[in-house]
């Protein structure tokens, strides 16, 4: 009877440990993890500052680093900097950010083009954007610099 109770207790302990293990592994890499969200009196101000994304471009079979930096000033102006395949540009922008609707509209002042993004998430360190014509799941991830 004592051996049976020991086996029963051991079995219950193993089940509890397994449940703890599996519960701790789920969803760690979710792109919408907002654990670092900024709490501000003006949520639209969370976008202010400079954000950078990087990628590799294929140049004649060689991967070459590229980047884009978006800078948002409090007065609705900023800059869009890009370096790709040896070309660098820095264009002035005007932007509107509506945190309630999660919409970011960026107008390039040099060429007059508007880019409209859905802000999937924003935190103190990470900005995740989806271009309005992108397929669901195609995101651009920027990090605060």
C-alpha positions as MATLAB code, in Angstrom:
seq = 'XXXXXXXXXXXXXXXXXXXXXXXXXXXXXXXXXXXXXXXXXXXXXXXXXXXXXXXXXXXXXXXXXXXXXXXXXXXXXXXXXXXXXXXXXXXXXXXXXXXXXXXXXXXXXXXXXXXXXXXXXXXXXXXXXXXXXXXXXXXXXXXXX';
ca = [
       0.000    0.000    0.000;
       2.864    2.421    0.831;
       4.584    1.632   -2.501;
       1.345    2.370   -4.338;
       0.994    5.738   -2.556;
       4.611    6.652   -3.383;
       3.990    5.862   -7.048;
       0.762    7.884   -6.981;
       2.501   10.929   -5.405;
       5.413   10.636   -7.849;
       2.954   10.463  -10.757;
       1.119   13.611   -9.576;
       4.417   15.482   -9.148;
       5.479   14.569  -12.706;
       2.164   15.790  -14.120;
       2.478   19.121  -12.259;
       6.062   19.608  -13.443;
       5.123   18.789  -17.046;
       2.223   21.256  -16.934;
       4.523   23.996  -15.663;
       7.114   23.233  -18.350;
       4.655   23.336  -21.265;
       2.867   26.454  -19.987;
       6.125   28.403  -19.818;
       7.062   27.747  -23.459;
       3.990   29.008  -25.289;
       3.843   32.295  -27.174;
       7.248   33.657  -26.232;
       7.910   35.015  -29.746;
       4.532   36.601  -30.475;
       5.055   39.700  -32.651;
       2.242   41.473  -30.816;
       3.843   41.076  -27.386;
       3.115   44.452  -25.816;
       4.708   43.842  -22.424;
       6.855   46.959  -22.895;
       4.037   49.268  -23.993;
       4.492   52.892  -23.128;
       1.857   54.456  -20.907;
       1.585   58.122  -21.829;
      -1.029   60.787  -21.350;
      -0.793   61.220  -25.163;
      -0.496   57.756  -26.809;
       0.214   59.418  -30.176;
       3.555   60.606  -28.715;
       4.812   56.997  -28.440;
       5.956   57.196  -32.081;
       8.294   60.160  -31.498;
      11.995   59.560  -32.049;
      14.042   57.511  -34.501;
      13.347   53.904  -35.539;
      15.579   51.628  -37.623;
      15.001   48.450  -39.614;
      17.675   46.411  -41.385;
      17.746   43.742  -44.086;
      20.127   42.214  -46.619;
      19.929   43.047  -50.337;
      21.187   40.630  -52.966;
      23.813   42.401  -55.100;
      25.205   40.092  -57.784;
      24.850   37.072  -55.514;
      26.323   38.803  -52.459;
      24.192   39.816  -49.490;
      24.793   43.474  -48.635;
      23.377   45.068  -45.462;
      20.743   47.765  -45.952;
      18.696   49.898  -43.582;
      15.926   52.435  -43.248;
      15.563   54.972  -40.448;
      12.300   56.795  -39.754;
      12.505   59.889  -37.551;
       9.300   61.413  -36.165;
       9.344   64.908  -34.617;
       6.605   66.295  -32.358;
       5.514   68.845  -34.994;
       4.479   66.170  -37.561;
       7.716   66.388  -39.568;
      10.693   64.070  -39.771;
      13.034   62.210  -42.099;
      13.162   58.932  -43.956;
      16.745   57.741  -44.434;
      17.626   54.717  -46.513;
      20.835   53.042  -47.611;
      20.582   50.141  -50.020;
      22.952   48.773  -52.666;
      25.366   51.678  -52.269;
      22.744   54.404  -52.566;
      21.873   56.705  -49.680;
      18.901   59.042  -49.442;
      17.467   61.261  -46.727;
      14.082   62.739  -47.505;
      11.923   65.058  -45.402;
       8.546   63.627  -44.395;
       5.277   64.776  -42.886;
       3.300   62.229  -40.937;
       0.015   61.684  -39.123;
      -0.278   59.009  -36.456;
      -3.652   58.036  -34.993;
      -3.028   55.640  -32.106;
      -6.754   54.973  -31.701;
      -7.145   53.705  -35.263;
      -3.554   52.394  -35.338;
      -2.900   54.195  -38.643;
       0.384   55.869  -39.612;
       0.420   57.977  -42.787;
       3.866   59.069  -44.025;
       4.138   61.614  -46.875;
       7.530   61.861  -48.551;
       7.973   65.599  -49.148;
      10.498   65.118  -51.973;
       8.395   62.873  -54.215;
       4.895   63.480  -52.788;
       4.132   59.799  -52.178;
       1.960   58.720  -49.264;
       2.646   55.437  -47.468;
      -0.073   54.249  -45.125;
       0.696   51.673  -42.449;
      -1.243   49.763  -39.823;
       0.650   49.972  -36.523;
       0.499   46.369  -35.313;
       2.328   47.159  -32.061;
       4.464   49.847  -30.492;
       6.573   49.700  -27.346;
       9.436   51.660  -25.875;
      11.885   49.673  -28.050;
       9.976   48.156  -30.978;
       7.606   49.398  -33.697;
       5.835   46.828  -35.912;
       4.247   48.177  -39.111;
       2.212   46.528  -41.855;
       2.050   48.351  -45.202;
      -1.547   48.856  -46.365;
      -1.074   46.717  -49.500;
       0.895   43.940  -47.788;
      -0.437   40.458  -47.268;
      -1.436   39.651  -43.695;
       1.651   38.605  -41.787;
       4.084   40.782  -43.786;
       5.495   43.131  -41.176;
       8.333   45.595  -40.941;
       9.963   45.636  -37.520;
      11.775   48.793  -36.428;
      13.830   49.262  -33.282;
      14.267   52.533  -31.442;
      17.726   54.060  -31.862;
];
